CSV table of C-alpha atoms and ligand atoms in Angstrom, one decimal:
chain,number,residue,atom,x,y,z
C,1,UNK,CA,0.8,4.0,19.4
C,2,UNK,CA,-0.6,6.5,16.9
C,3,UNK,CA,1.3,9.8,16.5
C,4,UNK,CA,-0.6,12.7,18.0
C,5,UNK,CA,-2.2,14.8,15.3
C,6,UNK,CA,-4.3,17.9,14.7
C,7,UNK,CA,-7.9,16.5,14.9
C,8,UNK,CA,-10.7,18.2,13.1
C,9,UNK,CA,-14.5,18.1,13.6
C,10,UNK,CA,-16.9,16.2,11.3
C,11,UNK,CA,-20.0,17.6,9.6
C,12,UNK,CA,-23.1,16.3,11.3
C,13,UNK,CA,-25.4,15.3,8.5
C,14,UNK,CA,-24.4,12.9,5.7
C,15,UNK,CA,-25.4,14.5,2.4
C,16,UNK,CA,-28.0,12.5,0.4
C,17,UNK,CA,-26.1,13.3,-2.8
C,18,UNK,CA,-23.1,15.1,-4.1
C,19,UNK,CA,-21.0,15.6,-7.3
C,20,UNK,CA,-18.1,13.6,-5.9
C,21,UNK,CA,-17.5,11.3,-2.9
C,22,UNK,CA,-13.8,11.0,-1.9
C,23,UNK,CA,-13.1,7.8,0.1
C,24,UNK,CA,-10.1,8.3,2.4
C,25,UNK,CA,-8.9,11.3,4.3
C,26,UNK,CA,-5.1,11.0,3.9
C,27,UNK,CA,-3.0,13.7,2.2
C,28,UNK,CA,-4.2,12.4,-1.2
C,29,UNK,CA,-8.0,12.4,-0.4
C,30,UNK,CA,-7.8,15.7,1.6
C,31,UNK,CA,-5.9,17.4,-1.3
C,32,UNK,CA,-8.3,16.0,-3.9
C,33,UNK,CA,-11.3,17.1,-1.9
C,34,UNK,CA,-9.7,20.6,-1.6
C,35,UNK,CA,-9.1,21.0,-5.4
C,36,UNK,CA,-12.5,19.6,-6.3
C,37,UNK,CA,-14.4,21.8,-3.9
C,38,UNK,CA,-12.3,24.8,-5.0
C,39,UNK,CA,-13.7,24.2,-8.5
C,40,UNK,CA,-17.2,24.6,-7.2
C,41,UNK,CA,-18.2,20.9,-7.1
C,42,UNK,CA,-20.1,19.5,-4.1
C,43,UNK,CA,-17.8,17.1,-2.3
C,44,UNK,CA,-18.2,14.6,0.6
C,45,UNK,CA,-15.0,13.3,2.1
C,46,UNK,CA,-15.6,10.0,4.0
C,47,UNK,CA,-12.9,8.7,6.4
C,48,UNK,CA,-13.3,5.4,8.4
C,49,UNK,CA,-11.1,6.7,11.2
C,50,UNK,CA,-10.0,10.4,11.5
C,51,UNK,CA,-8.5,12.6,8.8
C,52,UNK,CA,-4.7,11.9,8.6
C,53,UNK,CA,-4.8,8.9,10.9
C,54,UNK,CA,-2.8,6.4,8.8
C,55,UNK,CA,0.3,6.9,6.6
C,56,UNK,CA,-0.2,10.6,6.2
C,57,UNK,CA,0.6,11.3,9.9
C,58,UNK,CA,3.2,8.6,10.3
C,59,UNK,CA,5.8,9.7,7.8
C,60,UNK,CA,8.9,11.9,8.1
C,61,UNK,CA,7.4,14.8,6.2
C,62,UNK,CA,10.0,15.0,3.4
C,63,UNK,CA,8.8,17.0,0.4
C,64,UNK,CA,11.4,15.7,-2.0
C,65,UNK,CA,12.4,15.9,-5.6
C,66,UNK,CA,15.9,14.7,-4.9
C,67,UNK,CA,16.5,11.1,-6.0
C,68,UNK,CA,12.9,10.7,-7.2
C,69,UNK,CA,11.9,8.5,-10.1
C,70,UNK,CA,11.8,10.6,-13.3
C,71,UNK,CA,8.2,9.6,-14.0
C,72,UNK,CA,7.2,11.4,-10.8
C,73,UNK,CA,9.2,14.6,-11.2
C,74,UNK,CA,6.5,16.6,-13.0
C,75,UNK,CA,4.1,15.7,-10.1
C,76,UNK,CA,6.8,16.6,-7.6
C,77,UNK,CA,7.5,20.0,-9.2
C,78,UNK,CA,3.8,20.7,-9.2
C,79,UNK,CA,3.5,19.7,-5.6
C,80,UNK,CA,6.3,22.0,-4.4
C,81,UNK,CA,4.3,24.9,-5.9
C,82,UNK,CA,1.0,23.6,-4.4
C,83,UNK,CA,2.4,23.4,-0.9
C,84,UNK,CA,3.1,27.1,-1.0
C,85,UNK,CA,-0.2,27.9,-2.7
C,86,UNK,CA,-2.2,25.8,-0.2
C,87,UNK,CA,-0.4,27.4,2.8
C,88,UNK,CA,-1.4,30.9,1.5
C,89,UNK,CA,-5.0,30.0,0.5
C,90,UNK,CA,-5.8,28.0,3.7
C,91,UNK,CA,-4.2,30.6,5.9
C,92,UNK,CA,-2.8,28.1,8.3
C,93,UNK,CA,0.8,26.8,8.6
C,94,UNK,CA,1.2,23.3,7.1
C,95,UNK,CA,4.8,23.2,8.3
C,96,UNK,CA,6.0,23.5,4.7
C,97,UNK,CA,9.5,24.8,4.6
C,98,UNK,CA,12.0,24.8,1.7
C,99,UNK,CA,14.7,24.0,4.2
C,100,UNK,CA,16.9,22.0,1.9
C,101,UNK,CA,17.6,18.2,2.2
C,102,UNK,CA,21.1,17.1,3.1
C,103,UNK,CA,22.4,13.6,2.4
C,104,UNK,CA,25.8,12.3,3.6
C,105,UNK,CA,27.3,8.8,3.2
C,106,UNK,CA,30.4,6.7,3.4
C,107,UNK,CA,29.1,4.3,0.7
C,108,UNK,CA,30.8,5.0,-2.6
C,109,UNK,CA,28.0,3.1,-4.5
C,110,UNK,CA,25.4,5.4,-3.0
C,111,UNK,CA,27.4,8.4,-3.8
C,112,UNK,CA,27.7,7.3,-7.4
C,113,UNK,CA,23.9,6.8,-7.6
C,114,UNK,CA,23.3,10.3,-6.4
C,115,UNK,CA,25.8,11.7,-8.9
C,116,UNK,CA,24.1,9.8,-11.7
C,117,UNK,CA,20.8,11.2,-10.7
C,118,UNK,CA,22.0,14.7,-11.4
C,119,UNK,CA,21.1,13.9,-15.1
C,120,UNK,CA,17.4,13.7,-14.0
C,121,UNK,CA,17.9,16.8,-11.9
C,122,UNK,CA,19.1,18.7,-15.0
C,123,UNK,CA,16.1,17.6,-17.1
C,124,UNK,CA,13.6,18.7,-14.5
C,125,UNK,CA,15.4,21.8,-13.2
C,126,UNK,CA,16.0,20.5,-9.7
C,127,UNK,CA,18.5,22.6,-7.7
C,128,UNK,CA,20.9,20.0,-6.3
C,129,UNK,CA,24.7,19.8,-5.9
C,130,UNK,CA,27.1,17.1,-4.7
C,131,UNK,CA,29.0,17.8,-1.5
C,132,UNK,CA,32.7,17.1,-1.0
C,133,UNK,CA,33.8,15.2,2.1
C,134,UNK,CA,34.6,18.5,3.9
C,135,UNK,CA,31.3,20.0,2.8
C,136,UNK,CA,29.4,16.9,4.0
C,137,UNK,CA,31.1,17.0,7.3
C,138,UNK,CA,30.2,20.6,7.8
C,139,UNK,CA,26.6,20.1,6.8
C,140,UNK,CA,26.1,16.9,8.8
C,141,UNK,CA,28.4,17.4,11.8
C,142,UNK,CA,28.2,13.9,13.3
C,143,UNK,CA,30.4,13.1,16.4
C,144,UNK,CA,33.8,12.0,15.1
C,145,UNK,CA,32.1,11.3,11.8
C,146,UNK,CA,33.7,11.6,8.4
C,147,UNK,CA,31.7,11.3,5.3
C,148,UNK,CA,32.9,10.3,1.9
C,149,UNK,CA,30.6,13.0,0.5
C,150,UNK,CA,27.0,13.9,0.1
C,151,UNK,CA,24.4,15.8,-1.9
C,152,UNK,CA,22.3,18.9,-1.0
C,153,UNK,CA,18.9,19.7,-2.6
C,154,UNK,CA,18.6,23.3,-1.8
C,155,UNK,CA,14.9,23.9,-2.7
C,156,UNK,CA,13.4,20.7,-1.4
C,157,UNK,CA,11.9,20.6,2.1
C,158,UNK,CA,9.5,19.2,4.6
C,159,UNK,CA,6.0,19.7,6.0
C,160,UNK,CA,4.3,18.6,9.2
C,161,UNK,CA,2.6,15.3,8.9
C,162,UNK,CA,0.5,15.9,12.0
C,163,UNK,CA,-1.0,19.1,10.5
C,164,UNK,CA,-1.1,18.8,6.7
C,165,UNK,CA,-4.0,16.5,5.8
C,166,UNK,CA,-6.3,17.8,8.6
C,167,UNK,CA,-5.7,21.4,7.7
C,168,UNK,CA,-6.1,20.8,3.9
C,169,UNK,CA,-9.4,19.0,4.7
C,170,UNK,CA,-10.5,22.0,6.7
C,171,UNK,CA,-9.5,24.1,3.7
C,172,UNK,CA,-11.8,21.9,1.5
C,173,UNK,CA,-14.6,22.5,4.0
C,174,UNK,CA,-14.2,26.3,3.5
C,175,UNK,CA,-15.0,25.7,-0.2
C,176,UNK,CA,-18.1,23.8,0.7
C,177,UNK,CA,-16.9,20.2,1.1
C,178,UNK,CA,-18.4,18.1,4.0
C,179,UNK,CA,-16.2,15.8,6.1
C,180,UNK,CA,-17.4,12.6,7.7
C,181,UNK,CA,-15.1,10.8,10.1
C,182,UNK,CA,-15.8,7.5,11.7
C,183,UNK,CA,-17.6,6.9,8.5
C,184,UNK,CA,-16.4,3.9,6.5
C,185,UNK,CA,-17.3,3.5,2.9
C,186,UNK,CA,-18.4,-0.1,2.6
C,187,UNK,CA,-18.7,-0.2,-1.2
C,188,UNK,CA,-20.1,1.2,-4.3
C,189,UNK,CA,-23.7,1.3,-5.7
C,190,UNK,CA,-23.4,0.6,-9.4
C,191,UNK,CA,-26.2,0.9,-12.0
C,192,UNK,CA,-25.6,-0.3,-15.5
C,193,UNK,CA,-21.8,-0.2,-15.2
C,194,UNK,CA,-21.8,3.4,-13.8
C,195,UNK,CA,-21.4,4.3,-10.2
C,196,UNK,CA,-24.6,5.7,-8.7
C,197,UNK,CA,-23.6,6.0,-5.0
C,198,UNK,CA,-21.4,5.1,-2.1
C,199,UNK,CA,-22.7,2.9,0.6
C,200,UNK,CA,-21.3,4.1,3.9
C,201,UNK,CA,-21.9,2.8,7.4
C,202,UNK,CA,-24.0,5.9,8.0
C,203,UNK,CA,-26.1,5.6,4.8
C,204,UNK,CA,-26.0,6.0,1.1
C,205,UNK,CA,-24.6,9.1,-0.7
C,206,UNK,CA,-25.9,9.3,-4.3
C,207,UNK,CA,-23.2,10.4,-6.7
C,208,UNK,CA,-21.9,9.9,-10.2
C,209,UNK,CA,-18.2,10.3,-9.3
C,210,UNK,CA,-16.1,8.5,-6.7
C,211,UNK,CA,-12.4,8.9,-5.9
C,212,UNK,CA,-10.9,6.0,-4.0
C,213,UNK,CA,-8.0,7.5,-2.0
C,214,UNK,CA,-8.0,4.7,0.5
C,215,UNK,CA,-4.2,4.3,0.9
C,216,UNK,CA,-3.3,0.7,1.9
C,217,UNK,CA,-7.0,-0.3,1.7
C,218,UNK,CA,-7.6,0.8,-1.9
C,219,UNK,CA,-7.0,-2.6,-3.4
C,220,UNK,CA,-9.4,-4.3,-1.0
C,221,UNK,CA,-12.0,-1.7,-1.6
C,222,UNK,CA,-11.9,-2.0,-5.4
C,223,UNK,CA,-11.6,-5.8,-5.3
C,224,UNK,CA,-15.2,-6.1,-4.1
C,225,UNK,CA,-16.2,-4.6,-7.4
C,226,UNK,CA,-13.9,-6.9,-9.5
C,227,UNK,CA,-11.3,-4.2,-10.1
C,228,UNK,CA,-7.7,-5.4,-9.7
C,229,UNK,CA,-5.2,-3.0,-8.2
C,230,UNK,CA,-1.9,-4.8,-7.4
C,231,UNK,CA,-0.8,-3.4,-4.1
C,232,UNK,CA,1.5,-4.6,-1.3
C,233,UNK,CA,2.3,-3.1,2.1
C,234,UNK,CA,5.4,-3.1,4.2
C,235,UNK,CA,5.6,-2.1,7.8
C,236,UNK,CA,8.1,0.6,9.0
C,237,UNK,CA,8.9,2.0,12.4
C,238,UNK,CA,9.6,5.7,13.3
C,239,UNK,CA,10.2,7.5,16.5
C,240,UNK,CA,10.0,11.1,17.9
C,241,UNK,CA,12.5,12.6,20.3
C,242,UNK,CA,11.8,15.4,22.8
C,243,UNK,CA,13.1,18.9,21.6
C,244,UNK,CA,16.8,18.5,20.9
C,245,UNK,CA,19.8,20.6,19.8
C,246,UNK,CA,19.7,21.6,16.1
C,247,UNK,CA,21.7,19.3,13.8
C,248,UNK,CA,19.9,20.2,10.7
C,249,UNK,CA,16.3,20.3,9.4
C,250,UNK,CA,16.2,17.2,7.2
C,251,UNK,CA,19.3,14.9,7.2
C,252,UNK,CA,19.8,11.6,5.6
C,253,UNK,CA,22.6,9.2,6.5
C,254,UNK,CA,22.9,5.5,5.7
C,255,UNK,CA,22.3,4.8,9.5
C,256,UNK,CA,19.1,6.8,9.8
C,257,UNK,CA,17.3,9.9,8.6
C,258,UNK,CA,16.1,12.7,10.9
C,259,UNK,CA,13.7,15.5,10.4
C,260,UNK,CA,13.3,18.4,12.7
C,261,UNK,CA,9.7,19.2,13.7
C,262,UNK,CA,8.4,22.7,14.3
C,263,UNK,CA,8.8,22.2,18.1
C,264,UNK,CA,12.5,21.3,17.8
C,265,UNK,CA,12.0,17.6,18.3
C,266,UNK,CA,13.2,15.0,15.7
C,267,UNK,CA,11.4,12.3,13.8
C,268,UNK,CA,13.9,9.5,13.2
C,269,UNK,CA,13.8,6.3,11.2
C,270,UNK,CA,16.0,4.1,9.1
C,271,UNK,CA,15.5,4.7,5.4
C,272,UNK,CA,14.3,1.7,3.4
C,273,UNK,CA,14.2,-0.8,6.3
C,274,UNK,CA,10.8,-2.5,6.4
C,275,UNK,CA,9.0,-5.7,7.2
C,276,UNK,CA,7.0,-7.4,4.5
C,277,UNK,CA,4.2,-9.5,6.0
C,278,UNK,CA,3.0,-12.4,4.0
C,279,UNK,CA,-0.7,-12.0,3.3
C,280,UNK,CA,-3.4,-13.6,1.1
C,281,UNK,CA,-3.3,-10.4,-1.1
C,282,UNK,CA,0.5,-10.6,-1.2
C,283,UNK,CA,0.3,-14.1,-2.4
C,284,UNK,CA,-2.2,-13.1,-5.1
C,285,UNK,CA,0.0,-10.4,-6.4
C,286,UNK,CA,3.4,-12.1,-5.9
C,287,UNK,CA,4.1,-12.2,-9.7
C,288,UNK,CA,3.8,-8.5,-10.5
C,289,UNK,CA,5.8,-7.7,-7.3
C,290,UNK,CA,8.7,-10.1,-7.9
C,291,UNK,CA,11.0,-7.6,-9.7
C,292,UNK,CA,10.6,-5.1,-6.8
C,293,UNK,CA,11.1,-7.8,-4.1
C,294,UNK,CA,14.3,-8.8,-5.9
C,295,UNK,CA,15.5,-5.2,-6.1
C,296,UNK,CA,14.8,-4.4,-2.5
C,297,UNK,CA,15.4,-7.8,-0.9
C,298,UNK,CA,18.2,-6.7,1.4
C,299,UNK,CA,16.2,-3.9,2.9
C,300,UNK,CA,13.1,-6.1,3.7
C,301,UNK,CA,12.5,-8.6,6.5
C,302,UNK,CA,9.8,-11.2,5.8
C,303,UNK,CA,7.2,-12.1,8.5
C,304,UNK,CA,3.7,-13.3,9.0
C,305,UNK,CA,1.6,-10.9,11.1
C,306,UNK,CA,-2.0,-10.3,12.1
C,307,UNK,CA,-2.6,-8.8,8.7
C,308,UNK,CA,-2.6,-12.3,7.3
C,309,UNK,CA,-6.1,-12.8,8.8
C,310,UNK,CA,-7.5,-9.3,8.9
C,311,UNK,CA,-6.9,-5.8,7.7
C,312,UNK,CA,-6.4,-4.4,4.2
C,313,UNK,CA,-4.7,-7.5,2.7
C,314,UNK,CA,-7.2,-10.3,3.6
C,315,UNK,CA,-9.2,-11.6,0.6
C,316,UNK,CA,-12.3,-12.0,2.7
C,317,UNK,CA,-15.5,-10.6,1.2
C,318,UNK,CA,-18.1,-8.6,3.0
C,319,UNK,CA,-21.7,-7.4,2.7
C,320,UNK,CA,-22.6,-3.8,2.3
C,321,UNK,CA,-25.4,-4.0,4.9
C,322,UNK,CA,-23.1,-5.3,7.7
C,323,UNK,CA,-20.0,-4.0,9.4
C,324,UNK,CA,-16.9,-4.4,7.2
C,325,UNK,CA,-13.1,-4.7,7.8
C,326,UNK,CA,-13.0,-0.9,7.4
C,327,UNK,CA,-15.1,-0.5,10.5
C,328,UNK,CA,-13.3,-3.3,12.4
C,329,UNK,CA,-9.9,-1.6,11.9
C,330,UNK,CA,-10.7,2.1,12.1
C,331,UNK,CA,-7.0,3.0,12.2
C,332,UNK,CA,-4.3,0.8,10.9
C,333,UNK,CA,-1.9,1.2,13.8
C,334,UNK,CA,0.8,-1.5,13.8
C,335,UNK,CA,3.0,-1.7,16.8
C,336,UNK,CA,6.5,-0.2,16.4
C,337,UNK,CA,9.3,-2.7,16.2
C,338,UNK,CA,11.0,-2.3,19.6
C,339,UNK,CA,14.3,-3.8,18.3
C,340,UNK,CA,14.3,-1.2,15.6
C,341,UNK,CA,13.7,1.6,18.1
C,342,UNK,CA,16.7,0.4,20.1
C,343,UNK,CA,18.9,0.1,17.0
C,344,UNK,CA,17.9,3.6,15.9
C,345,UNK,CA,18.8,5.1,19.3
C,346,UNK,CA,22.1,3.3,19.4
C,347,UNK,CA,23.0,4.7,16.0
C,348,UNK,CA,21.8,8.2,17.0
C,349,UNK,CA,23.8,8.0,20.2
C,350,UNK,CA,27.0,7.3,18.1
C,351,UNK,CA,26.5,10.2,15.7
C,352,UNK,CA,24.5,12.8,17.6
C,353,UNK,CA,24.8,12.0,21.3
C,354,UNK,CA,22.9,15.1,22.5
C,355,UNK,CA,19.9,14.2,20.2
C,356,UNK,CA,19.9,10.8,21.8
C,357,UNK,CA,20.0,12.4,25.2
C,358,UNK,CA,16.8,14.2,24.5
C,359,UNK,CA,15.1,10.8,24.7
C,360,UNK,CA,12.3,9.1,22.9
C,361,UNK,CA,8.8,10.6,23.4
C,362,UNK,CA,6.9,8.2,21.2
C,363,UNK,CA,7.3,5.6,18.5
C,364,UNK,CA,4.9,4.1,16.0
C,365,UNK,CA,4.5,1.7,13.1
C,366,UNK,CA,3.0,2.5,9.8
C,367,UNK,CA,2.1,0.5,6.7
C,368,UNK,CA,3.4,1.8,3.4
C,369,UNK,CA,1.4,0.8,0.4
C,370,UNK,CA,3.2,0.1,-2.8
C,371,UNK,CA,2.5,-0.7,-6.5
C,372,UNK,CA,4.7,-3.1,-8.5
C,373,UNK,CA,6.7,-0.2,-10.1
C,374,UNK,CA,6.7,2.0,-6.9
C,375,UNK,CA,4.8,4.7,-8.9
C,376,UNK,CA,1.3,5.7,-7.8
C,377,UNK,CA,-1.9,5.0,-9.6
C,378,UNK,CA,-3.9,8.1,-10.4
C,379,UNK,CA,-6.4,7.0,-12.9
C,380,UNK,CA,-10.0,6.3,-14.0
C,381,UNK,CA,-11.1,2.7,-13.4
C,382,UNK,CA,-12.1,1.6,-16.9
C,383,UNK,CA,-14.6,-1.0,-15.9
C,384,UNK,CA,-16.9,1.2,-13.8
C,385,UNK,CA,-18.0,4.6,-15.1
C,386,UNK,CA,-17.3,7.5,-12.7
C,387,UNK,CA,-14.8,5.6,-10.5
C,388,UNK,CA,-11.3,6.9,-10.1
C,389,UNK,CA,-8.4,5.8,-7.9
C,390,UNK,CA,-5.4,7.7,-6.4
C,391,UNK,CA,-3.3,5.3,-4.3
C,392,UNK,CA,-0.2,3.2,-4.2
C,393,UNK,CA,2.1,6.1,-3.2
C,394,UNK,CA,4.9,3.6,-2.5
C,395,UNK,CA,6.5,5.3,0.5
C,396,UNK,CA,6.9,8.8,-0.9
C,397,UNK,CA,3.4,10.1,-1.4
C,398,UNK,CA,3.3,12.7,1.4
C,399,UNK,CA,5.5,15.3,-0.4
C,400,UNK,CA,3.7,14.8,-3.7
C,401,UNK,CA,0.2,14.3,-2.1
C,402,UNK,CA,-1.0,17.8,-3.1
C,403,UNK,CA,0.0,17.1,-6.7
C,404,UNK,CA,-1.6,13.7,-6.7
C,405,UNK,CA,-4.8,15.2,-5.3
C,406,UNK,CA,-4.7,18.0,-8.0
C,407,UNK,CA,-4.2,15.5,-10.8
C,408,UNK,CA,-7.0,13.3,-9.4
C,409,UNK,CA,-9.3,16.3,-9.2
C,410,UNK,CA,-8.4,17.1,-12.9
C,411,UNK,CA,-9.4,13.6,-14.0
C,412,UNK,CA,-12.6,13.5,-11.9
C,413,UNK,CA,-13.7,16.9,-13.0
C,414,UNK,CA,-12.9,16.2,-16.7
C,415,UNK,CA,-10.5,19.2,-16.8
C,416,UNK,CA,-7.1,19.5,-18.6
C,417,UNK,CA,-4.6,17.4,-16.7
C,418,UNK,CA,-2.0,19.5,-14.8
C,419,UNK,CA,0.7,16.8,-15.6
C,420,UNK,CA,0.7,13.9,-18.0
C,421,UNK,CA,-1.3,11.2,-16.3
C,422,UNK,CA,0.0,8.4,-18.6
C,423,UNK,CA,2.6,6.9,-16.2
C,424,UNK,CA,0.0,6.7,-13.5
C,425,UNK,CA,-2.8,4.8,-15.4
C,426,UNK,CA,-4.1,1.7,-13.7
C,427,UNK,CA,-4.2,-0.2,-17.0
C,428,UNK,CA,-0.4,-0.3,-17.2
C,429,UNK,CA,-0.6,-3.5,-15.0
C,430,UNK,CA,-2.8,-5.3,-17.5
C,431,UNK,CA,-2.0,-3.8,-20.9
C,432,UNK,CA,1.4,-5.7,-21.2
C,433,UNK,CA,3.4,-2.5,-20.5
C,434,UNK,CA,6.9,-3.2,-19.3
C,435,UNK,CA,6.9,-2.6,-15.5
C,436,UNK,CA,10.1,-0.9,-14.5
C,437,UNK,CA,10.6,-0.6,-10.7
C,438,UNK,CA,11.1,3.0,-9.9
C,439,UNK,CA,13.7,4.6,-7.6
C,440,UNK,CA,12.5,5.5,-4.2
X,1,FAD,C1,7.3,5.7,8.4
X,1,FAD,C2,7.0,6.4,7.1
X,1,FAD,C3,7.8,7.4,6.5
X,1,FAD,C4,7.4,8.0,5.3
X,1,FAD,N1,8.1,9.1,5.0
X,1,FAD,C5,7.7,9.8,3.9
X,1,FAD,C6,8.3,11.1,3.5
X,1,FAD,O1,9.2,11.5,4.2
X,1,FAD,N2,7.9,11.7,2.4
X,1,FAD,C7,6.9,11.2,1.7
X,1,FAD,O2,6.6,11.9,0.6
X,1,FAD,N3,6.2,10.1,2.0
X,1,FAD,C8,6.6,9.4,3.1
X,1,FAD,N4,5.9,8.3,3.5
X,1,FAD,C9,4.8,7.8,2.6
X,1,FAD,C10,3.6,8.7,2.8
X,1,FAD,O3,3.2,8.8,4.2
X,1,FAD,C11,2.4,8.1,2.0
X,1,FAD,O4,2.8,7.8,0.7
X,1,FAD,C12,1.2,9.0,2.0
X,1,FAD,O5,0.9,9.5,3.2
X,1,FAD,C13,0.0,8.2,1.4
X,1,FAD,O6,-1.1,9.1,1.5
X,1,FAD,P1,-2.6,8.5,1.2
X,1,FAD,O7,-3.5,9.6,1.4
X,1,FAD,O8,-2.5,7.8,-0.1
X,1,FAD,O9,-2.8,7.3,2.3
X,1,FAD,P2,-3.2,7.4,3.8
X,1,FAD,O10,-2.6,8.5,4.5
X,1,FAD,O11,-2.9,6.0,4.4
X,1,FAD,O12,-4.8,7.7,3.8
X,1,FAD,C14,-5.7,6.7,3.4
X,1,FAD,C15,-6.9,6.9,4.3
X,1,FAD,O13,-8.0,6.2,3.8
X,1,FAD,C16,-8.8,5.8,4.9
X,1,FAD,N5,-9.7,4.7,4.4
X,1,FAD,C17,-9.3,3.5,3.9
X,1,FAD,N6,-10.4,2.7,3.5
X,1,FAD,C18,-11.4,3.5,3.8
X,1,FAD,C19,-12.8,3.3,3.6
X,1,FAD,N7,-13.3,2.1,3.1
X,1,FAD,N8,-13.7,4.3,4.0
X,1,FAD,C20,-13.2,5.4,4.5
X,1,FAD,N9,-11.9,5.7,4.7
X,1,FAD,C21,-11.0,4.7,4.3
X,1,FAD,C22,-7.8,5.4,5.9
X,1,FAD,O14,-8.3,5.3,7.2
X,1,FAD,C23,-6.7,6.4,5.7
X,1,FAD,O15,-6.9,7.5,6.6
X,1,FAD,C24,6.3,7.6,4.6
X,1,FAD,C25,5.4,6.6,5.2
X,1,FAD,C26,5.8,6.0,6.4
X,1,FAD,C27,4.8,5.0,7.0
């Protein structure tokens, strides 16, 4: 079941041409469209389903610098500023709150990792402090629970996944962007090695610049044009309760993490637990992903699902004048794992019985797209002039979505980059760079 989200209208006429076409209306595509249109460029945002329909509405909404890989910290710092800027400029609540993130655990290894991360925090000026056992118990008052300790990131926060991407896209429209939903981009029109248009199911848009912000579909989209983007997806389950008593805004425990929504309900999921489905694309990219699989093996269950045959990870090819997989699967909406929903609720019942008593209102699945080093790709595509990609957010792209969109807009517009794009270049997977698997 898809989470209920703020749906927006589409523009009626597909433009014949534009400065930039953005493919994909998640948090990344919507933010990029916003920052491009704000610079005065004519932008068309094409989305095969509806804006925000995939990962960007299925996440917990954490806007986090805490425990983030150092390569992403400049992007995360930029994003925290942009969330505030966007809220003011758009004039609508995106649910962004610097409510603080609280982590509590009984695992000494985890505690030591958090303590070690404070060195990164110091380098990037992140306001974070370790919690003693008593402080953790006061901050995360679980029934009969005692914690060994915790960590508190005072200036980090959360936003509303059901509001953010649609409202940012609407903001882009105020700056002149057009938005086209139920409008899959089938592929690129390329002339002499330079992009000259995007073929959509509703017609051709002539353009000299395309940003592929297609989330879990980015690799498939680019593969049709002989561009290799190593990408793998895992499936996660999350649920939402009815409004419940307040036990904190954004709380992480080893058992589950919970985020309070604006209406007082909680989104709850188990951090890091996911199912990896074996797919033809997965088999193709098994080598670059081996280090990550080895690092995360314990947290991942392996299975074969429907995605072996269809969806973003098939290796089937298609024709631009006929319906494509993007139209056949308008919204990637995997079923939630019922066993996982039951496990989460048993754990919630043990720690926060009154939250469990509120009951489950909905649950959903979501595919998380990852790169081999768990760091996004925000980069020009060297082999086709005018083509750029911003994808592979690796399970933590919502909070940094505005920053990714901003950096992508810098690259597309040829402006000075707001943060150093080097760690995010696509060529790192082919230029013999050492691939280091990032922290989540
Ligand atoms: C359960 C869960 C919890 C998470 N928790 C967090 C969290 O707390 N904090 C955090 O920072 N991140 C979190 N994430 C990760 C975060 O949601 C993603 O990293 C982020 O939303 C990715 O944004 P995106 O715009 O790249 O992709 P998406 O939101 O997936 O958007 C891509 C869009 O492209 C469209 N598209 C694809 N192909 C085409 C095509 N050919 N033509 C037109 N449109 C196309 C798709 O329909 C889709 O809407 C979580 C993810 C999940 C699933």
